[in-house]
Amino acid sequence: MMFPSSDASSAAHRRQYFQIALEEAQATVRGYDTKAQIVGIGYTFTLNIVAAVVGGLPGADQSGIMYVLVFWSVVMAPLFLFGYVLYPSRRSVSKVPDGGAAGVCRALYVQTSRYPTVESLRSAVAEVDWEDELAYELLMVSKLREQKRARFIVALVATVLSFIVLALRHIWPFFLL
């Protein structure tokens, strides 16, 4: 995409691009949170249906360490993994180099420890290079989005494996006849 020759106009277009990209990345992050909540609830409902249809979860009539281990590692693990999607924080994301002291002021994601007063925040905002700020935030949010996506996929795979194990456990006795 070509920008007009004016530096001011070109800078405005770049800031607009960064803003749109940042909004899209933030929306996607929120989307993974919503998906994880919905699929986690759906998984719980499905487990209840399985338990009702087969008269309890396979092996529930047995007690012992094996049942407990299978229950927590196969049945409950997907729920924990969907919860894990919800709670990666910006602190868990690998750091983005910000150029050190002369670099990004981090004025978009305000940390009160960095700007404890109104005056300190106003002073920082007055000196900000908004392209750098938007680029930094876009990278941080994009890393968070990628982390949530990876965790969501792991939770989905764990759910599929859980249902496969439950189905195999339920139909295995029919193969032994």
JSON list of C-alpha atoms in Angstrom, two decimals:
[
{"chain": "A", "resi": 1, "resn": "MET", "atom": "CA", "xyz": [0.00, 0.00, 0.00]},
{"chain": "A", "resi": 2, "resn": "MET", "atom": "CA", "xyz": [1.41, 3.37, -0.95]},
{"chain": "A", "resi": 3, "resn": "PHE", "atom": "CA", "xyz": [1.04, 6.34, 1.37]},
{"chain": "A", "resi": 4, "resn": "PRO", "atom": "CA", "xyz": [0.77, 9.94, 0.15]},
{"chain": "A", "resi": 5, "resn": "SER", "atom": "CA", "xyz": [4.08, 11.75, -0.06]},
{"chain": "A", "resi": 6, "resn": "SER", "atom": "CA", "xyz": [3.38, 14.08, 2.86]},
{"chain": "A", "resi": 7, "resn": "ASP", "atom": "CA", "xyz": [5.26, 12.93, 5.97]},
{"chain": "A", "resi": 8, "resn": "ALA", "atom": "CA", "xyz": [2.44, 14.06, 8.27]},
{"chain": "A", "resi": 9, "resn": "SER", "atom": "CA", "xyz": [-0.15, 12.23, 6.20]},
{"chain": "A", "resi": 10, "resn": "SER", "atom": "CA", "xyz": [2.06, 9.16, 5.99]},
{"chain": "A", "resi": 11, "resn": "ALA", "atom": "CA", "xyz": [2.59, 9.16, 9.76]},
{"chain": "A", "resi": 12, "resn": "ALA", "atom": "CA", "xyz": [-1.16, 9.50, 10.30]},
{"chain": "A", "resi": 13, "resn": "HIS", "atom": "CA", "xyz": [-1.78, 6.49, 8.04]},
{"chain": "A", "resi": 14, "resn": "ARG", "atom": "CA", "xyz": [0.82, 4.43, 9.91]},
{"chain": "A", "resi": 15, "resn": "ARG", "atom": "CA", "xyz": [-0.74, 5.32, 13.28]},
{"chain": "A", "resi": 16, "resn": "GLN", "atom": "CA", "xyz": [-4.16, 4.45, 11.89]},
{"chain": "A", "resi": 17, "resn": "TYR", "atom": "CA", "xyz": [-2.84, 1.08, 10.72]},
{"chain": "A", "resi": 18, "resn": "PHE", "atom": "CA", "xyz": [-1.29, 0.36, 14.12]},
{"chain": "A", "resi": 19, "resn": "GLN", "atom": "CA", "xyz": [-4.50, 1.37, 15.89]},
{"chain": "A", "resi": 20, "resn": "ILE", "atom": "CA", "xyz": [-6.66, -0.86, 13.69]},
{"chain": "A", "resi": 21, "resn": "ALA", "atom": "CA", "xyz": [-4.24, -3.79, 14.03]},
{"chain": "A", "resi": 22, "resn": "LEU", "atom": "CA", "xyz": [-4.09, -3.33, 17.81]},
{"chain": "A", "resi": 23, "resn": "GLU", "atom": "CA", "xyz": [-7.89, -3.27, 18.08]},
{"chain": "A", "resi": 24, "resn": "GLU", "atom": "CA", "xyz": [-8.12, -6.45, 16.00]},
{"chain": "A", "resi": 25, "resn": "ALA", "atom": "CA", "xyz": [-5.52, -8.21, 18.14]},
{"chain": "A", "resi": 26, "resn": "GLN", "atom": "CA", "xyz": [-7.29, -7.15, 21.35]},
{"chain": "A", "resi": 27, "resn": "ALA", "atom": "CA", "xyz": [-10.62, -8.39, 19.98]},
{"chain": "A", "resi": 28, "resn": "THR", "atom": "CA", "xyz": [-9.04, -11.73, 19.09]},
{"chain": "A", "resi": 29, "resn": "VAL", "atom": "CA", "xyz": [-7.59, -12.07, 22.61]},
{"chain": "A", "resi": 30, "resn": "ARG", "atom": "CA", "xyz": [-11.05, -11.44, 24.07]},
{"chain": "A", "resi": 31, "resn": "GLY", "atom": "CA", "xyz": [-12.45, -13.94, 21.56]},
{"chain": "A", "resi": 32, "resn": "TYR", "atom": "CA", "xyz": [-10.17, -16.71, 22.82]},
{"chain": "A", "resi": 33, "resn": "ASP", "atom": "CA", "xyz": [-11.32, -15.98, 26.38]},
{"chain": "A", "resi": 34, "resn": "THR", "atom": "CA", "xyz": [-14.95, -16.28, 25.30]},
{"chain": "A", "resi": 35, "resn": "LYS", "atom": "CA", "xyz": [-14.32, -19.46, 23.29]},
{"chain": "A", "resi": 36, "resn": "ALA", "atom": "CA", "xyz": [-12.49, -21.08, 26.20]},
{"chain": "A", "resi": 37, "resn": "GLN", "atom": "CA", "xyz": [-15.36, -20.29, 28.57]},
{"chain": "A", "resi": 38, "resn": "ILE", "atom": "CA", "xyz": [-18.01, -21.59, 26.17]},
{"chain": "A", "resi": 39, "resn": "VAL", "atom": "CA", "xyz": [-16.14, -24.77, 25.23]},
{"chain": "A", "resi": 40, "resn": "GLY", "atom": "CA", "xyz": [-15.25, -25.43, 28.89]},
{"chain": "A", "resi": 41, "resn": "ILE", "atom": "CA", "xyz": [-18.92, -25.19, 29.87]},
{"chain": "A", "resi": 42, "resn": "GLY", "atom": "CA", "xyz": [-19.89, -27.35, 26.88]},
{"chain": "A", "resi": 43, "resn": "TYR", "atom": "CA", "xyz": [-17.34, -29.96, 27.94]},
{"chain": "A", "resi": 44, "resn": "THR", "atom": "CA", "xyz": [-18.80, -29.99, 31.45]},
{"chain": "A", "resi": 45, "resn": "PHE", "atom": "CA", "xyz": [-22.34, -30.42, 30.11]},
{"chain": "A", "resi": 46, "resn": "THR", "atom": "CA", "xyz": [-21.19, -33.19, 27.79]},
{"chain": "A", "resi": 47, "resn": "LEU", "atom": "CA", "xyz": [-19.52, -35.02, 30.68]},
{"chain": "A", "resi": 48, "resn": "ASN", "atom": "CA", "xyz": [-22.81, -34.82, 32.58]},
{"chain": "A", "resi": 49, "resn": "ILE", "atom": "CA", "xyz": [-24.64, -36.31, 29.58]},
{"chain": "A", "resi": 50, "resn": "VAL", "atom": "CA", "xyz": [-22.07, -39.11, 29.30]},
{"chain": "A", "resi": 51, "resn": "ALA", "atom": "CA", "xyz": [-22.37, -39.80, 33.02]},
{"chain": "A", "resi": 52, "resn": "ALA", "atom": "CA", "xyz": [-26.18, -39.89, 32.84]},
{"chain": "A", "resi": 53, "resn": "VAL", "atom": "CA", "xyz": [-26.29, -42.15, 29.78]},
{"chain": "A", "resi": 54, "resn": "VAL", "atom": "CA", "xyz": [-23.76, -44.70, 30.98]},
{"chain": "A", "resi": 55, "resn": "GLY", "atom": "CA", "xyz": [-24.80, -44.56, 34.64]},
{"chain": "A", "resi": 56, "resn": "GLY", "atom": "CA", "xyz": [-21.77, -42.65, 35.83]},
{"chain": "A", "resi": 57, "resn": "LEU", "atom": "CA", "xyz": [-18.37, -42.13, 34.39]},
{"chain": "A", "resi": 58, "resn": "PRO", "atom": "CA", "xyz": [-16.67, -45.35, 33.32]},
{"chain": "A", "resi": 59, "resn": "GLY", "atom": "CA", "xyz": [-14.86, -46.83, 36.29]},
{"chain": "A", "resi": 60, "resn": "ALA", "atom": "CA", "xyz": [-16.74, -44.73, 38.84]},
{"chain": "A", "resi": 61, "resn": "ASP", "atom": "CA", "xyz": [-17.99, -47.86, 40.58]},
{"chain": "A", "resi": 62, "resn": "GLN", "atom": "CA", "xyz": [-14.39, -48.82, 41.23]},
{"chain": "A", "resi": 63, "resn": "SER", "atom": "CA", "xyz": [-12.28, -47.11, 43.79]},
{"chain": "A", "resi": 64, "resn": "GLY", "atom": "CA", "xyz": [-8.58, -46.97, 43.87]},
{"chain": "A", "resi": 65, "resn": "ILE", "atom": "CA", "xyz": [-5.64, -44.93, 42.82]},
{"chain": "A", "resi": 66, "resn": "MET", "atom": "CA", "xyz": [-5.94, -45.87, 39.14]},
{"chain": "A", "resi": 67, "resn": "TYR", "atom": "CA", "xyz": [-9.46, -44.46, 38.87]},
{"chain": "A", "resi": 68, "resn": "VAL", "atom": "CA", "xyz": [-8.44, -41.28, 40.68]},
{"chain": "A", "resi": 69, "resn": "LEU", "atom": "CA", "xyz": [-5.43, -40.79, 38.40]},
{"chain": "A", "resi": 70, "resn": "VAL", "atom": "CA", "xyz": [-7.44, -41.41, 35.23]},
{"chain": "A", "resi": 71, "resn": "PHE", "atom": "CA", "xyz": [-10.24, -39.15, 36.42]},
{"chain": "A", "resi": 72, "resn": "TRP", "atom": "CA", "xyz": [-7.97, -36.20, 37.19]},
{"chain": "A", "resi": 73, "resn": "SER", "atom": "CA", "xyz": [-5.61, -36.63, 34.24]},
{"chain": "A", "resi": 74, "resn": "VAL", "atom": "CA", "xyz": [-8.16, -37.49, 31.56]},
{"chain": "A", "resi": 75, "resn": "VAL", "atom": "CA", "xyz": [-11.52, -36.09, 32.64]},
{"chain": "A", "resi": 76, "resn": "MET", "atom": "CA", "xyz": [-10.56, -32.96, 34.56]},
{"chain": "A", "resi": 77, "resn": "ALA", "atom": "CA", "xyz": [-7.43, -31.90, 32.63]},
{"chain": "A", "resi": 78, "resn": "PRO", "atom": "CA", "xyz": [-9.36, -30.23, 29.79]},
{"chain": "A", "resi": 79, "resn": "LEU", "atom": "CA", "xyz": [-11.22, -28.04, 32.28]},
{"chain": "A", "resi": 80, "resn": "PHE", "atom": "CA", "xyz": [-7.97, -26.89, 33.81]},
{"chain": "A", "resi": 81, "resn": "LEU", "atom": "CA", "xyz": [-6.51, -26.26, 30.37]},
{"chain": "A", "resi": 82, "resn": "PHE", "atom": "CA", "xyz": [-9.48, -24.12, 29.32]},
{"chain": "A", "resi": 83, "resn": "GLY", "atom": "CA", "xyz": [-9.00, -22.13, 32.51]},
{"chain": "A", "resi": 84, "resn": "TYR", "atom": "CA", "xyz": [-5.33, -21.78, 31.59]},
{"chain": "A", "resi": 85, "resn": "VAL", "atom": "CA", "xyz": [-6.39, -20.04, 28.36]},
{"chain": "A", "resi": 86, "resn": "LEU", "atom": "CA", "xyz": [-8.15, -17.35, 30.38]},
{"chain": "A", "resi": 87, "resn": "TYR", "atom": "CA", "xyz": [-5.30, -16.34, 32.61]},
{"chain": "A", "resi": 88, "resn": "PRO", "atom": "CA", "xyz": [-2.11, -15.65, 30.75]},
{"chain": "A", "resi": 89, "resn": "SER", "atom": "CA", "xyz": [-1.20, -12.13, 31.61]},
{"chain": "A", "resi": 90, "resn": "ARG", "atom": "CA", "xyz": [1.00, -9.59, 29.95]},
{"chain": "A", "resi": 91, "resn": "ARG", "atom": "CA", "xyz": [3.67, -10.61, 32.47]},
{"chain": "A", "resi": 92, "resn": "SER", "atom": "CA", "xyz": [3.69, -14.17, 31.16]},
{"chain": "A", "resi": 93, "resn": "VAL", "atom": "CA", "xyz": [4.34, -13.00, 27.60]},
{"chain": "A", "resi": 94, "resn": "SER", "atom": "CA", "xyz": [7.96, -12.89, 26.52]},
{"chain": "A", "resi": 95, "resn": "LYS", "atom": "CA", "xyz": [9.31, -9.38, 26.59]},
{"chain": "A", "resi": 96, "resn": "VAL", "atom": "CA", "xyz": [9.40, -7.15, 23.54]},
{"chain": "A", "resi": 97, "resn": "PRO", "atom": "CA", "xyz": [12.57, -5.03, 23.33]},
{"chain": "A", "resi": 98, "resn": "ASP", "atom": "CA", "xyz": [11.43, -1.44, 23.77]},
{"chain": "A", "resi": 99, "resn": "GLY", "atom": "CA", "xyz": [14.61, 0.48, 23.04]},
{"chain": "A", "resi": 100, "resn": "GLY", "atom": "CA", "xyz": [15.61, 1.07, 26.65]},
{"chain": "A", "resi": 101, "resn": "ALA", "atom": "CA", "xyz": [15.53, 4.50, 28.27]},
{"chain": "A", "resi": 102, "resn": "ALA", "atom": "CA", "xyz": [15.07, 6.39, 25.00]},
{"chain": "A", "resi": 103, "resn": "GLY", "atom": "CA", "xyz": [12.47, 3.96, 23.67]},
{"chain": "A", "resi": 104, "resn": "VAL", "atom": "CA", "xyz": [8.83, 3.25, 24.38]},
{"chain": "A", "resi": 105, "resn": "CYS", "atom": "CA", "xyz": [7.16, 5.10, 27.25]},
{"chain": "A", "resi": 106, "resn": "ARG", "atom": "CA", "xyz": [4.38, 2.48, 27.52]},
{"chain": "A", "resi": 107, "resn": "ALA", "atom": "CA", "xyz": [1.73, 5.17, 27.62]},
{"chain": "A", "resi": 108, "resn": "LEU", "atom": "CA", "xyz": [-1.01, 2.97, 26.12]},
{"chain": "A", "resi": 109, "resn": "TYR", "atom": "CA", "xyz": [-0.92, 0.30, 28.81]},
{"chain": "A", "resi": 110, "resn": "VAL", "atom": "CA", "xyz": [-0.47, 2.54, 31.81]},
{"chain": "A", "resi": 111, "resn": "GLN", "atom": "CA", "xyz": [1.34, 0.99, 34.74]},
{"chain": "A", "resi": 112, "resn": "THR", "atom": "CA", "xyz": [0.72, 2.99, 37.89]},
{"chain": "A", "resi": 113, "resn": "SER", "atom": "CA", "xyz": [4.13, 2.03, 39.22]},
{"chain": "A", "resi": 114, "resn": "ARG", "atom": "CA", "xyz": [5.68, 3.75, 36.21]},
{"chain": "A", "resi": 115, "resn": "TYR", "atom": "CA", "xyz": [3.34, 6.78, 36.30]},
{"chain": "A", "resi": 116, "resn": "PRO", "atom": "CA", "xyz": [2.19, 7.28, 39.89]},
{"chain": "A", "resi": 117, "resn": "THR", "atom": "CA", "xyz": [0.88, 10.82, 39.38]},
{"chain": "A", "resi": 118, "resn": "VAL", "atom": "CA", "xyz": [-1.23, 12.65, 36.84]},
{"chain": "A", "resi": 119, "resn": "GLU", "atom": "CA", "xyz": [1.69, 14.95, 36.10]},
{"chain": "A", "resi": 120, "resn": "SER", "atom": "CA", "xyz": [4.11, 12.08, 35.40]},
{"chain": "A", "resi": 121, "resn": "LEU", "atom": "CA", "xyz": [1.64, 10.51, 32.98]},
{"chain": "A", "resi": 122, "resn": "ARG", "atom": "CA", "xyz": [0.90, 13.84, 31.26]},
{"chain": "A", "resi": 123, "resn": "SER", "atom": "CA", "xyz": [4.61, 14.50, 30.90]},
{"chain": "A", "resi": 124, "resn": "ALA", "atom": "CA", "xyz": [5.20, 11.09, 29.33]},
{"chain": "A", "resi": 125, "resn": "VAL", "atom": "CA", "xyz": [2.25, 11.45, 26.95]},
{"chain": "A", "resi": 126, "resn": "ALA", "atom": "CA", "xyz": [3.56, 14.83, 25.79]},
{"chain": "A", "resi": 127, "resn": "GLU", "atom": "CA", "xyz": [6.86, 13.21, 24.72]},
{"chain": "A", "resi": 128, "resn": "VAL", "atom": "CA", "xyz": [5.51, 9.97, 23.26]},
{"chain": "A", "resi": 129, "resn": "ASP", "atom": "CA", "xyz": [6.25, 8.73, 19.76]},
{"chain": "A", "resi": 130, "resn": "TRP", "atom": "CA", "xyz": [2.82, 7.23, 19.11]},
{"chain": "A", "resi": 131, "resn": "GLU", "atom": "CA", "xyz": [4.03, 4.96, 16.32]},
{"chain": "A", "resi": 132, "resn": "ASP", "atom": "CA", "xyz": [6.52, 3.36, 18.70]},
{"chain": "A", "resi": 133, "resn": "GLU", "atom": "CA", "xyz": [3.85, 3.07, 21.41]},
{"chain": "A", "resi": 134, "resn": "LEU", "atom": "CA", "xyz": [1.32, 1.48, 19.08]},
{"chain": "A", "resi": 135, "resn": "ALA", "atom": "CA", "xyz": [3.93, -0.86, 17.58]},
{"chain": "A", "resi": 136, "resn": "TYR", "atom": "CA", "xyz": [5.04, -1.98, 21.05]},
{"chain": "A", "resi": 137, "resn": "GLU", "atom": "CA", "xyz": [1.47, -2.60, 22.21]},
{"chain": "A", "resi": 138, "resn": "LEU", "atom": "CA", "xyz": [0.64, -4.41, 18.99]},
{"chain": "A", "resi": 139, "resn": "LEU", "atom": "CA", "xyz": [3.59, -6.77, 19.52]},
{"chain": "A", "resi": 140, "resn": "MET", "atom": "CA", "xyz": [2.68, -7.37, 23.18]},
{"chain": "A", "resi": 141, "resn": "VAL", "atom": "CA", "xyz": [-0.98, -8.06, 22.44]},
{"chain": "A", "resi": 142, "resn": "SER", "atom": "CA", "xyz": [-0.06, -10.22, 19.43]},
{"chain": "A", "resi": 143, "resn": "LYS", "atom": "CA", "xyz": [2.22, -12.35, 21.61]},
{"chain": "A", "resi": 144, "resn": "LEU", "atom": "CA", "xyz": [-0.60, -12.69, 24.14]},
{"chain": "A", "resi": 145, "resn": "ARG", "atom": "CA", "xyz": [-3.00, -13.65, 21.33]},
{"chain": "A", "resi": 146, "resn": "GLU", "atom": "CA", "xyz": [-0.58, -16.33, 20.07]},
{"chain": "A", "resi": 147, "resn": "GLN", "atom": "CA", "xyz": [-0.13, -17.68, 23.59]},
{"chain": "A", "resi": 148, "resn": "LYS", "atom": "CA", "xyz": [-3.89, -17.90, 24.13]},
{"chain": "A", "resi": 149, "resn": "ARG", "atom": "CA", "xyz": [-4.37, -19.56, 20.74]},
{"chain": "A", "resi": 150, "resn": "ALA", "atom": "CA", "xyz": [-1.75, -22.21, 21.51]},
{"chain": "A", "resi": 151, "resn": "ARG", "atom": "CA", "xyz": [-3.27, -22.89, 24.93]},
{"chain": "A", "resi": 152, "resn": "PHE", "atom": "CA", "xyz": [-6.77, -23.11, 23.42]},
{"chain": "A", "resi": 153, "resn": "ILE", "atom": "CA", "xyz": [-5.61, -25.67, 20.86]},
{"chain": "A", "resi": 154, "resn": "VAL", "atom": "CA", "xyz": [-3.93, -27.74, 23.59]},
{"chain": "A", "resi": 155, "resn": "ALA", "atom": "CA", "xyz": [-7.18, -27.67, 25.59]},
{"chain": "A", "resi": 156, "resn": "LEU", "atom": "CA", "xyz": [-9.18, -28.77, 22.53]},
{"chain": "A", "resi": 157, "resn": "VAL", "atom": "CA", "xyz": [-6.77, -31.64, 21.87]},
{"chain": "A", "resi": 158, "resn": "ALA", "atom": "CA", "xyz": [-7.00, -32.68, 25.53]},
{"chain": "A", "resi": 159, "resn": "THR", "atom": "CA", "xyz": [-10.80, -32.63, 25.24]},
{"chain": "A", "resi": 160, "resn": "VAL", "atom": "CA", "xyz": [-10.75, -34.86, 22.16]},
{"chain": "A", "resi": 161, "resn": "LEU", "atom": "CA", "xyz": [-8.34, -37.27, 23.87]},
{"chain": "A", "resi": 162, "resn": "SER", "atom": "CA", "xyz": [-10.53, -37.29, 26.96]},
{"chain": "A", "resi": 163, "resn": "PHE", "atom": "CA", "xyz": [-13.60, -38.25, 24.95]},
{"chain": "A", "resi": 164, "resn": "ILE", "atom": "CA", "xyz": [-11.64, -40.91, 23.07]},
{"chain": "A", "resi": 165, "resn": "VAL", "atom": "CA", "xyz": [-10.45, -42.45, 26.36]},
{"chain": "A", "resi": 166, "resn": "LEU", "atom": "CA", "xyz": [-13.97, -42.33, 27.81]},
{"chain": "A", "resi": 167, "resn": "ALA", "atom": "CA", "xyz": [-15.45, -43.90, 24.67]},
{"chain": "A", "resi": 168, "resn": "LEU", "atom": "CA", "xyz": [-12.81, -46.63, 24.54]},
{"chain": "A", "resi": 169, "resn": "ARG", "atom": "CA", "xyz": [-13.31, -47.36, 28.22]},
{"chain": "A", "resi": 170, "resn": "HIS", "atom": "CA", "xyz": [-17.05, -47.60, 27.65]},
{"chain": "A", "resi": 171, "resn": "ILE", "atom": "CA", "xyz": [-16.92, -49.87, 24.57]},
{"chain": "A", "resi": 172, "resn": "TRP", "atom": "CA", "xyz": [-13.92, -52.00, 25.58]},
{"chain": "A", "resi": 173, "resn": "PRO", "atom": "CA", "xyz": [-16.01, -54.62, 27.44]},
{"chain": "A", "resi": 174, "resn": "PHE", "atom": "CA", "xyz": [-17.99, -55.31, 24.24]},
{"chain": "A", "resi": 175, "resn": "PHE", "atom": "CA", "xyz": [-14.79, -56.36, 22.48]},
{"chain": "A", "resi": 176, "resn": "LEU", "atom": "CA", "xyz": [-13.99, -58.80, 25.28]},
{"chain": "A", "resi": 177, "resn": "LEU", "atom": "CA", "xyz": [-17.20, -60.80, 24.80]}
]
